[in-house]
Amino acid sequence: MAGILLAGFGGQGILFAGKQLIVAGMKNGKEVSWLPSYGPEMRGGTCNCSVNIDDEPIGSPLVTTPDILLAMNKPSYDKFVSKVAVGGTVVYDSSLVTPEETRDDIKSCGVPATQLANENGFPKLANCIMLGKLMKETGLFDREYFCESLRAASPRQSPSWAK
Amino acid sequence: MSEKLLMKGNEALAEAAIRAGCKLFFGYPITPQTELAEYMAKQLPKREGMCLQAESEVAAINMIYGAASTGKRCITSTSSPGVSLMSEGISYIIGSDVPCVLVNVQRGGPGLGGIQPAQSDYNQAIRGLGHGDQHVIVLAPNSVQEMASLTGEAFDLADIYRMPCMILADGALGQMMEPVDFGAHTPREIPEKTWATNGHKNARKHNVVNSLYIAPEELEKTVLDRFERYAEIEEKEVKYDTYLTEDAEIVVVAYGITARIAKTAVRMAREQGIKAGLFRPITLWPFPSKELKALAGTTKAFLSVEMNMGQMQSDVKLAIDCAKPVTHFGRTGGMIPTPDEILIHIKKAVGGDN
């Protein structure tokens, strides 16, 4: 179904966002895998995470040509945009990324996630806004279903992430 | 079927160990296996167990030696450089015939190397885990599910044959998250541990756990006895998996994480009309030599794929008596091969155009 690459700075919640995708996928009866970049990246610097959601058992857990790229900073966008599969989708945080390289063979969607998160009083939930945009643009999961799945992961607060 | 949980491979292995009745963990942290020790540190004190961070890998393996001598199930985990440090202790454990489970979540080497996934400790695990005439059983999981189910099996094998059993994983399997079902392993019947040094209470003769035999006749006998057991293991405990090998003209041989990447490549090859198949050793020692040899009768060539420079290739050649060409493709130093790269080498091996 989809190889998804999520990338950004350490601390933006990239790994958390990736985990929400596989939780939703697993509950939906799909085969899933989640592979983080580990080591020094986890403690700052760039961070990325490979997610596979498929009907078939997952082969390589490493996503090298993503169908969907979720980029939360410029270095990540610049590094991975050229690797996105033809016909794929890029979702980027337009408050942090101004795309220089653009491709006409992929769908490119920006959302000012960090700005929206700050304005709405949820500075740590830019990742969830990104996920919301990803759902809207790709239709990966049903909106209500994914909302429910995400709500189950949140610690008693009601994030206004549903953009 | 029991409920599936999403866990990292390192954590799944730790949980499976606890569920297999292992209450003792001794280790020293090292990326990419640290989550395993972390999980043990969180869980074991709450579950009637003990987790101890030793001052080094050398200390940890000797703590395992002591704990294993009492007949209690115990486990240590480390990554490549740590195994080298443990090597002396592992040999003592083998020489003393006590069971334990060792985990190597491999990273790139040699030396301090890197922290990304590798399979370059294959030769060490199969041939050189310690000095002396010896083997340990080596299991190679290929998923988070197998990280869990092979752990239960590892404890059973170690107890049945009174020897260490190693789980040879890699950084990707340790770090990745997948659904896991802890009910997948069925425990085996374990012989009573009459040899254990767990207090004789004046009710029996005291037991001795020892690997020192000054008289060569005596030492030779212990080694010969042990090799009889090895022969029994080679006869009974070989595990492997095959995919589309019946009519395959090219058989890819791969284990662990590489096997599932190779499986994708085999599927891609089939879509292009190439009759490819996959043979996946699950036990690396004992190596599934007979089963590979049988395939040599039907296939035209073998391609050994690993995350190293070709350590298993010679075992494939030996298994099939060099009856068919065996080529190797691998990435090393922490690089993970892609299905496309493997496909190119499948095509090369069948002699088609690239």
Coordinates of C-alpha atoms in Angstrom, one line a residue:
Chain A
M1 CA 0.0 0.0 0.0
A2 CA 2.6 2.6 1.0
G3 CA 6.2 3.2 1.9
I4 CA 6.3 6.3 4.0
L5 CA 9.4 8.3 5.1
L6 CA 9.0 10.8 7.9
A7 CA 11.9 13.2 8.5
G8 CA 12.7 16.3 10.5
F9 CA 14.6 17.5 13.5
G10 CA 15.0 15.3 16.6
G11 CA 12.4 16.4 19.0
Q12 CA 9.6 17.3 16.5
G13 CA 7.9 14.0 17.1
I14 CA 8.9 12.3 13.9
L15 CA 9.1 8.8 15.5
F16 CA 5.8 9.4 17.4
A17 CA 4.1 10.4 14.2
G18 CA 5.4 7.3 12.4
K19 CA 4.2 5.1 15.3
Q20 CA 0.7 6.5 15.0
L21 CA 0.6 5.4 11.3
I22 CA 1.6 1.8 12.1
V23 CA -0.8 1.6 15.1
A24 CA -3.6 2.7 12.7
G25 CA -2.4 0.3 10.1
M26 CA -2.1 -2.7 12.4
K27 CA -5.6 -2.1 13.9
N28 CA -6.8 -2.0 10.3
G29 CA -5.5 -5.5 9.6
K30 CA -2.5 -4.4 7.5
E31 CA 1.1 -5.6 7.7
V32 CA 3.2 -2.8 9.2
S33 CA 6.8 -2.0 10.0
W34 CA 8.5 1.0 11.6
L35 CA 12.3 1.6 11.5
P36 CA 13.8 4.7 13.2
S37 CA 17.1 6.3 12.6
Y38 CA 18.8 5.6 15.9
G39 CA 21.9 6.7 17.8
P40 CA 23.0 10.3 17.9
E41 CA 20.1 11.5 15.7
M42 CA 17.6 10.7 18.4
R43 CA 19.2 13.3 20.7
G44 CA 19.0 16.2 18.3
G45 CA 20.0 16.8 14.7
T46 CA 18.1 15.3 11.8
C47 CA 15.9 12.3 12.5
N48 CA 13.9 10.1 10.2
C49 CA 11.7 7.1 10.3
S50 CA 10.7 4.5 7.7
V51 CA 7.1 3.2 7.8
N52 CA 5.6 0.5 5.7
I53 CA 1.9 -0.2 5.5
D54 CA 1.0 -3.0 3.2
D55 CA -1.4 -5.9 2.4
E56 CA 1.6 -8.2 1.8
P57 CA 4.2 -9.1 4.5
I58 CA 6.9 -6.3 4.6
G59 CA 10.2 -7.0 2.9
S60 CA 12.8 -4.3 3.6
P61 CA 11.8 -2.2 6.5
L62 CA 14.0 0.6 5.1
V63 CA 12.1 2.9 2.8
T64 CA 14.4 4.1 0.0
T65 CA 11.9 5.3 -2.5
P66 CA 8.9 6.6 -0.5
D67 CA 5.4 6.8 -1.8
I68 CA 4.8 9.5 0.8
L69 CA 7.4 11.9 2.3
L70 CA 6.6 13.8 5.4
A71 CA 9.2 16.5 5.7
M72 CA 9.3 18.7 8.8
N73 CA 12.5 20.7 8.1
K74 CA 14.5 21.9 5.1
P75 CA 17.5 19.6 5.3
S76 CA 15.1 16.6 5.2
Y77 CA 13.0 18.0 2.4
D78 CA 16.2 18.7 0.3
K79 CA 17.7 15.3 1.1
F80 CA 14.7 13.2 0.3
V81 CA 12.4 15.0 -2.2
S82 CA 14.4 13.6 -5.2
K83 CA 13.9 10.0 -3.8
V84 CA 10.1 10.1 -3.8
A85 CA 8.5 7.6 -6.2
V86 CA 6.9 9.0 -9.3
G87 CA 3.3 9.7 -8.6
G88 CA 4.1 10.0 -4.9
T89 CA 3.2 12.7 -2.4
V90 CA 5.3 15.1 -0.4
V91 CA 3.8 16.8 2.7
Y92 CA 6.0 19.5 4.1
D93 CA 5.9 22.0 6.9
S94 CA 5.7 25.3 5.0
S95 CA 6.5 27.4 8.0
L96 CA 10.0 25.7 8.0
V97 CA 10.5 24.6 4.4
T98 CA 10.5 26.8 1.3
P99 CA 11.0 24.3 -1.5
E100 CA 13.7 25.2 -3.9
E101 CA 13.6 21.9 -5.8
T102 CA 10.1 21.1 -7.1
R103 CA 9.0 18.1 -9.2
D104 CA 6.0 18.0 -11.5
D105 CA 5.8 14.2 -11.3
I106 CA 4.8 14.1 -7.6
K107 CA 2.1 15.8 -5.6
S108 CA 3.5 18.5 -3.3
C109 CA 1.5 19.9 -0.4
G110 CA 2.6 22.4 2.2
V111 CA 1.0 23.2 5.5
P112 CA 2.4 25.7 8.1
A113 CA 2.2 23.1 10.8
T114 CA 4.7 24.6 13.3
Q115 CA 3.0 28.0 13.0
L116 CA -0.5 26.6 13.4
A117 CA 0.6 24.5 16.3
N118 CA 2.1 27.6 18.0
E119 CA -0.9 29.8 17.3
N120 CA -3.3 27.3 18.7
G121 CA -1.4 26.7 21.9
F122 CA -0.1 23.2 21.0
P123 CA 3.6 23.9 20.2
K124 CA 4.5 20.3 20.4
L125 CA 1.8 19.0 18.1
A126 CA 3.0 20.2 14.7
N127 CA 3.6 16.5 13.9
C128 CA -0.1 15.7 14.4
I129 CA -1.1 18.6 12.1
M130 CA 1.3 17.1 9.5
L131 CA -0.4 13.8 9.9
G132 CA -3.8 15.4 9.5
K133 CA -2.6 17.0 6.2
L134 CA -1.1 13.7 5.1
M135 CA -4.5 11.9 5.7
K136 CA -6.3 14.7 3.8
E137 CA -3.9 14.6 0.8
T138 CA -3.4 10.8 0.5
G139 CA -6.6 9.3 2.0
L140 CA -4.3 6.7 3.6
F141 CA -6.9 6.1 6.4
D142 CA -10.5 7.2 6.9
R143 CA -10.5 10.5 8.7
E144 CA -12.7 9.4 11.6
Y145 CA -10.8 6.2 12.0
F146 CA -7.5 7.9 12.2
C147 CA -8.8 10.6 14.6
E148 CA -9.9 7.8 16.9
S149 CA -6.6 6.0 16.7
L150 CA -4.7 9.2 17.4
R151 CA -7.0 10.2 20.3
A152 CA -6.2 6.8 21.9
A153 CA -2.5 7.7 21.9
S154 CA -2.9 11.2 23.5
P155 CA -2.5 11.7 27.2
R156 CA -5.9 13.1 28.3
Q157 CA -5.6 16.3 26.3
S158 CA -7.6 17.0 23.2
P159 CA -5.3 18.2 20.6
S160 CA -6.9 20.5 18.0
W161 CA -4.9 18.9 15.3
A162 CA -7.7 18.2 12.9
K163 CA -6.9 20.6 10.2
Chain B
M1 CA -4.7 -16.4 18.5
S2 CA -3.5 -14.1 21.2
E3 CA -3.4 -10.3 20.8
K4 CA -0.7 -8.7 18.8
L5 CA 1.4 -6.0 20.3
L6 CA 3.6 -3.4 18.6
M7 CA 7.1 -3.6 19.9
K8 CA 10.7 -3.0 19.0
G9 CA 12.7 -6.1 18.3
N10 CA 14.9 -5.5 21.3
E11 CA 11.9 -5.2 23.6
A12 CA 10.1 -8.1 22.1
L13 CA 13.1 -10.3 22.7
A14 CA 13.3 -9.2 26.3
E15 CA 9.6 -9.8 26.9
A16 CA 9.8 -13.2 25.3
A17 CA 12.8 -14.1 27.6
I18 CA 10.9 -13.1 30.7
R19 CA 7.9 -15.1 29.5
A20 CA 10.2 -18.1 29.0
G21 CA 10.9 -18.0 32.7
C22 CA 14.2 -16.0 32.5
K23 CA 14.5 -13.9 35.6
L24 CA 18.2 -12.9 35.3
F25 CA 19.8 -10.4 33.0
F26 CA 23.4 -9.3 33.2
G27 CA 24.7 -6.9 30.5
Y28 CA 26.5 -3.8 29.5
P29 CA 24.8 -1.1 27.3
I30 CA 25.8 -0.8 23.7
T31 CA 23.9 0.6 20.7
P32 CA 21.9 -0.9 19.0
Q33 CA 20.7 -3.4 21.7
T34 CA 20.3 -1.1 24.7
E35 CA 16.5 -1.1 24.6
L36 CA 16.8 -4.8 25.6
A37 CA 18.7 -4.1 28.7
E38 CA 16.5 -1.1 29.4
Y39 CA 13.4 -3.2 29.2
M40 CA 14.9 -5.8 31.5
A41 CA 15.9 -3.1 34.0
K42 CA 12.3 -1.8 34.0
Q43 CA 10.5 -5.2 34.1
L44 CA 12.6 -7.7 35.9
P45 CA 12.5 -6.1 39.4
K46 CA 8.7 -6.1 39.1
R47 CA 8.5 -9.7 37.9
E48 CA 10.5 -11.5 40.6
G49 CA 13.7 -11.1 38.6
M50 CA 16.9 -9.2 38.7
C51 CA 18.7 -7.1 36.1
L52 CA 22.2 -6.0 36.7
Q53 CA 24.3 -3.6 34.7
A54 CA 27.8 -5.0 34.9
E55 CA 31.0 -2.9 34.8
S56 CA 31.9 -4.5 31.4
E57 CA 31.0 -7.2 29.0
V58 CA 33.7 -9.4 30.5
A59 CA 32.0 -9.1 33.9
A60 CA 28.6 -9.6 32.4
I61 CA 29.5 -12.9 30.8
N62 CA 31.1 -14.2 33.9
M63 CA 28.0 -13.3 35.9
I64 CA 26.0 -15.3 33.3
Y65 CA 28.5 -18.2 33.8
G66 CA 27.7 -18.2 37.5
A67 CA 24.0 -17.8 37.2
A68 CA 23.8 -20.5 34.5
S69 CA 25.7 -22.9 36.8
T70 CA 22.7 -22.8 39.2
G71 CA 20.4 -24.0 36.4
K72 CA 18.4 -20.8 36.4
R73 CA 17.5 -19.4 33.0
C74 CA 19.6 -16.3 32.3
I75 CA 20.4 -14.1 29.3
T76 CA 22.9 -11.4 28.2
S77 CA 22.7 -9.2 25.2
T78 CA 25.3 -7.1 23.5
S79 CA 26.4 -5.9 20.1
S80 CA 29.4 -6.9 18.0
P81 CA 32.3 -5.4 19.9
G82 CA 30.8 -6.6 23.1
V83 CA 30.7 -10.2 21.9
S84 CA 34.5 -10.1 21.2
L85 CA 34.9 -9.1 24.9
M86 CA 32.7 -11.9 26.0
S87 CA 34.4 -14.5 24.0
E88 CA 36.6 -15.9 26.8
G89 CA 33.6 -16.4 29.1
I90 CA 31.5 -18.0 26.4
S91 CA 34.2 -20.6 25.9
Y92 CA 34.3 -21.3 29.7
I93 CA 30.5 -21.7 29.6
I94 CA 30.7 -24.1 26.7
G95 CA 33.5 -26.1 28.4
S96 CA 31.4 -26.3 31.6
D97 CA 28.2 -27.5 29.7
V98 CA 25.8 -24.9 31.2
P99 CA 22.9 -23.4 29.3
C100 CA 22.3 -19.7 28.7
V101 CA 21.1 -17.4 25.9
L102 CA 23.4 -14.9 24.3
V103 CA 22.1 -12.1 22.1
N104 CA 24.1 -10.3 19.5
V105 CA 22.3 -7.4 17.9
Q106 CA 25.0 -6.9 15.3
R107 CA 26.4 -3.5 14.1
G108 CA 29.1 -2.7 11.5
G109 CA 32.7 -3.7 12.2
P110 CA 35.6 -4.4 12.6
G111 CA 36.8 -2.4 15.6
L112 CA 34.4 0.0 17.2
G113 CA 32.9 0.1 13.7
G114 CA 29.5 1.9 13.5
I115 CA 26.1 1.6 15.0
Q116 CA 24.1 0.7 11.9
P117 CA 22.9 -2.9 11.1
A118 CA 25.3 -5.6 9.9
Q119 CA 25.7 -9.3 9.7
S120 CA 29.5 -9.3 9.7
D121 CA 29.8 -11.4 12.9
Y122 CA 28.5 -14.6 11.1
N123 CA 31.9 -16.3 11.1
Q124 CA 32.5 -15.3 14.7
A125 CA 29.2 -16.8 15.7
I126 CA 29.5 -20.0 13.7
R127 CA 33.2 -20.7 14.0
G128 CA 34.9 -18.5 16.6
L129 CA 32.7 -17.6 19.5
G130 CA 35.3 -18.9 21.9
H131 CA 38.6 -20.8 21.9
G132 CA 38.7 -24.6 21.7
D133 CA 36.7 -27.2 19.9
Q134 CA 33.2 -25.9 20.2
H135 CA 29.9 -24.8 18.7
V136 CA 26.9 -22.9 20.0
I137 CA 23.5 -23.1 18.5
V138 CA 22.9 -19.9 16.5
L139 CA 19.4 -18.7 15.6
A140 CA 18.8 -16.0 13.0
P141 CA 15.4 -14.2 13.4
N142 CA 14.1 -12.2 10.4
S143 CA 11.3 -10.3 12.1
V144 CA 10.2 -8.8 15.4
Q145 CA 7.9 -11.9 15.7
E146 CA 10.8 -14.2 15.4
M147 CA 12.9 -12.1 17.8
A148 CA 10.2 -13.2 20.3
S149 CA 9.4 -16.8 19.2
L150 CA 13.0 -17.8 18.7
T151 CA 13.9 -16.6 22.1
G152 CA 11.6 -19.1 23.8
E153 CA 13.1 -21.7 21.5
A154 CA 16.6 -20.6 22.3
F155 CA 16.0 -21.2 26.1
D156 CA 14.6 -24.6 25.4
L157 CA 17.4 -25.6 23.1
A158 CA 20.0 -24.4 25.6
D159 CA 18.4 -26.3 28.4
I160 CA 17.9 -29.5 26.4
Y161 CA 21.5 -29.6 25.1
R162 CA 23.2 -27.9 28.1
M163 CA 25.0 -25.3 26.0
P164 CA 24.7 -21.6 25.1
C165 CA 22.3 -20.6 22.3
M166 CA 23.0 -17.4 20.5
I167 CA 20.4 -15.2 18.8
L168 CA 22.1 -13.5 16.0
A169 CA 20.1 -10.4 15.1
D170 CA 21.1 -7.0 13.7
G171 CA 20.5 -3.4 14.4
A172 CA 17.5 -3.1 12.1
L173 CA 15.7 -6.0 13.8
G174 CA 16.5 -4.6 17.2
Q175 CA 15.3 -1.1 16.4
M176 CA 12.3 -1.8 14.2
M177 CA 8.8 -2.1 15.4
E178 CA 6.3 -4.7 14.2
P179 CA 3.4 -6.5 15.6
V180 CA 4.3 -9.5 17.8
D181 CA 2.3 -12.4 19.2
F182 CA 3.9 -13.9 22.3
G183 CA 1.8 -17.0 22.1
A184 CA 3.6 -18.2 18.9
H185 CA 6.2 -20.3 20.7
T186 CA 5.2 -23.6 22.2
P187 CA 7.5 -24.5 25.1
R188 CA 9.3 -27.9 24.9
E189 CA 9.9 -30.5 27.5
I190 CA 13.0 -29.7 29.5
P191 CA 15.1 -32.4 31.2
E192 CA 15.6 -32.1 34.9
K193 CA 18.8 -30.1 35.8
T194 CA 20.5 -32.7 38.0
W195 CA 23.9 -31.1 37.3
A196 CA 23.0 -27.7 38.7
T197 CA 25.0 -26.2 41.6
N198 CA 22.0 -25.0 43.5
G199 CA 22.7 -26.4 47.0
H200 CA 22.8 -30.1 47.7
K201 CA 21.2 -29.7 51.2
N202 CA 23.1 -32.9 52.2
A203 CA 20.6 -34.8 50.2
R204 CA 22.9 -35.6 47.2
K205 CA 26.5 -35.6 46.2
H206 CA 27.6 -32.0 45.4
N207 CA 27.8 -31.0 41.8
V208 CA 30.8 -29.4 40.2
V209 CA 30.7 -27.0 37.3
N210 CA 34.2 -26.7 35.7
S211 CA 36.0 -26.3 32.4
L212 CA 39.5 -27.3 33.6
Y213 CA 40.7 -30.8 32.9
I214 CA 44.5 -31.2 33.3
A215 CA 44.6 -34.8 32.1
P216 CA 44.4 -34.7 28.3
E217 CA 42.5 -38.1 28.2
E218 CA 39.9 -36.7 30.4
L219 CA 39.6 -33.4 28.4
E220 CA 39.4 -35.3 25.1
K221 CA 36.5 -37.3 26.5
T222 CA 34.5 -34.2 27.4
V223 CA 35.1 -32.8 24.0
L224 CA 34.1 -36.1 22.3
D225 CA 31.0 -36.3 24.4
R226 CA 30.1 -32.8 23.5
F227 CA 30.6 -33.5 19.8
E228 CA 28.2 -36.4 20.1
R229 CA 25.6 -34.0 21.3
Y230 CA 26.5 -31.6 18.4
A231 CA 25.8 -34.5 16.0
E232 CA 22.4 -35.0 17.6
I233 CA 21.6 -31.3 17.2
E234 CA 22.7 -31.4 13.6
E235 CA 20.4 -34.3 13.1
K236 CA 17.3 -32.9 14.9
E237 CA 17.4 -29.2 15.2
V238 CA 18.0 -27.7 11.8
K239 CA 15.5 -25.0 11.0
Y240 CA 15.0 -23.2 7.6
D241 CA 12.3 -21.7 5.4
T242 CA 11.9 -21.8 1.7
Y243 CA 10.0 -19.6 -0.8
L244 CA 9.4 -20.6 -4.4
T245 CA 12.4 -23.0 -4.5
E246 CA 10.6 -26.0 -6.1
D247 CA 11.1 -24.8 -9.7
A248 CA 13.8 -22.2 -9.0
E249 CA 16.7 -21.9 -11.4
I250 CA 18.4 -19.4 -9.1
V251 CA 18.2 -19.9 -5.3
V252 CA 19.0 -16.9 -3.1
V253 CA 20.4 -17.9 0.3
A254 CA 19.9 -15.3 2.9
Y255 CA 19.1 -15.1 6.7
G256 CA 17.8 -12.5 9.1
I257 CA 16.7 -9.1 7.9
T258 CA 18.5 -9.7 4.5
A259 CA 16.2 -12.7 3.8
R260 CA 13.1 -10.5 3.8
I261 CA 14.7 -8.0 1.5
A262 CA 15.8 -10.9 -0.7
K263 CA 12.2 -12.2 -0.7
T264 CA 11.0 -8.9 -2.2
A265 CA 13.8 -9.2 -4.9
V266 CA 12.7 -12.8 -5.6
R267 CA 9.1 -11.7 -6.1
M268 CA 10.3 -8.9 -8.4
A269 CA 12.4 -11.5 -10.4
R270 CA 9.4 -13.8 -10.7
E271 CA 7.3 -10.9 -12.1
Q272 CA 10.0 -10.5 -14.8
G273 CA 9.9 -14.2 -15.6
I274 CA 13.0 -15.2 -13.8
K275 CA 12.6 -18.4 -11.8
A276 CA 14.1 -17.3 -8.6
G277 CA 13.6 -18.8 -5.1
L278 CA 14.7 -18.1 -1.6
F279 CA 16.3 -20.4 1.0
R280 CA 16.4 -19.0 4.5
P281 CA 18.5 -20.7 7.1
I282 CA 16.9 -20.1 10.5
T283 CA 19.6 -22.1 12.4
L284 CA 23.0 -20.9 11.2
W285 CA 24.6 -23.6 13.3
P286 CA 23.5 -26.3 12.7
F287 CA 23.6 -25.1 9.1
P288 CA 20.8 -26.6 6.8
S289 CA 23.4 -28.3 4.6
K290 CA 21.4 -31.4 3.6
E291 CA 18.4 -29.3 2.5
L292 CA 20.6 -27.0 0.4
K293 CA 22.3 -29.9 -1.1
A294 CA 18.9 -31.3 -2.2
L295 CA 18.2 -28.0 -4.0
A296 CA 21.6 -28.2 -5.8
G297 CA 20.0 -31.1 -7.8
T298 CA 17.2 -28.9 -9.2
T299 CA 18.5 -25.3 -9.4
K300 CA 21.2 -23.9 -11.7
A301 CA 22.9 -21.4 -9.3
F302 CA 23.0 -20.0 -5.8
L303 CA 23.3 -16.4 -4.8
S304 CA 24.4 -15.8 -1.2
V305 CA 23.2 -12.4 0.1
E306 CA 24.4 -11.0 3.4
M307 CA 25.3 -7.7 5.1
N308 CA 28.9 -8.6 5.0
M309 CA 31.6 -9.5 2.5
G310 CA 30.5 -13.1 1.9
Q311 CA 31.0 -15.0 5.1
M312 CA 28.2 -17.5 4.5
Q313 CA 29.2 -18.1 0.9
S314 CA 31.7 -20.8 1.8
D315 CA 29.1 -22.6 3.9
V316 CA 26.8 -22.7 0.9
K317 CA 29.6 -24.0 -1.3
L318 CA 30.5 -26.7 1.3
A319 CA 26.8 -27.7 1.7
I320 CA 26.4 -28.4 -2.0
D321 CA 30.0 -29.7 -2.6
C322 CA 30.5 -26.9 -5.1
A323 CA 28.1 -28.7 -7.4
K324 CA 26.7 -25.4 -8.7
P325 CA 28.1 -21.9 -8.9
V326 CA 27.7 -19.9 -5.7
T327 CA 28.1 -16.1 -6.0
H328 CA 27.8 -13.5 -3.3
F329 CA 26.3 -10.1 -3.0
G330 CA 26.5 -8.0 0.1
R331 CA 26.6 -4.6 1.6
T332 CA 28.6 -4.0 4.7
G333 CA 29.6 -1.4 7.3
G334 CA 26.0 -0.7 8.3
M335 CA 24.6 -0.4 4.8
I336 CA 21.3 -2.3 4.0
P337 CA 20.9 -3.8 0.5
T338 CA 17.9 -2.8 -1.5
P339 CA 15.6 -5.3 -3.4
D340 CA 16.7 -3.6 -6.6
E341 CA 20.4 -4.3 -5.9
I342 CA 19.7 -7.9 -5.1
L343 CA 17.6 -8.2 -8.3
I344 CA 20.6 -7.1 -10.4
H345 CA 22.7 -9.8 -8.8
I346 CA 20.0 -12.4 -9.4
K347 CA 20.0 -11.5 -13.0
K348 CA 23.8 -11.7 -13.1
A349 CA 23.7 -15.1 -11.5
V350 CA 21.3 -16.5 -14.1
G351 CA 23.4 -14.9 -16.9
G352 CA 20.6 -12.8 -18.3
D353 CA 21.0 -9.2 -19.4
N354 CA 20.9 -6.6 -16.6

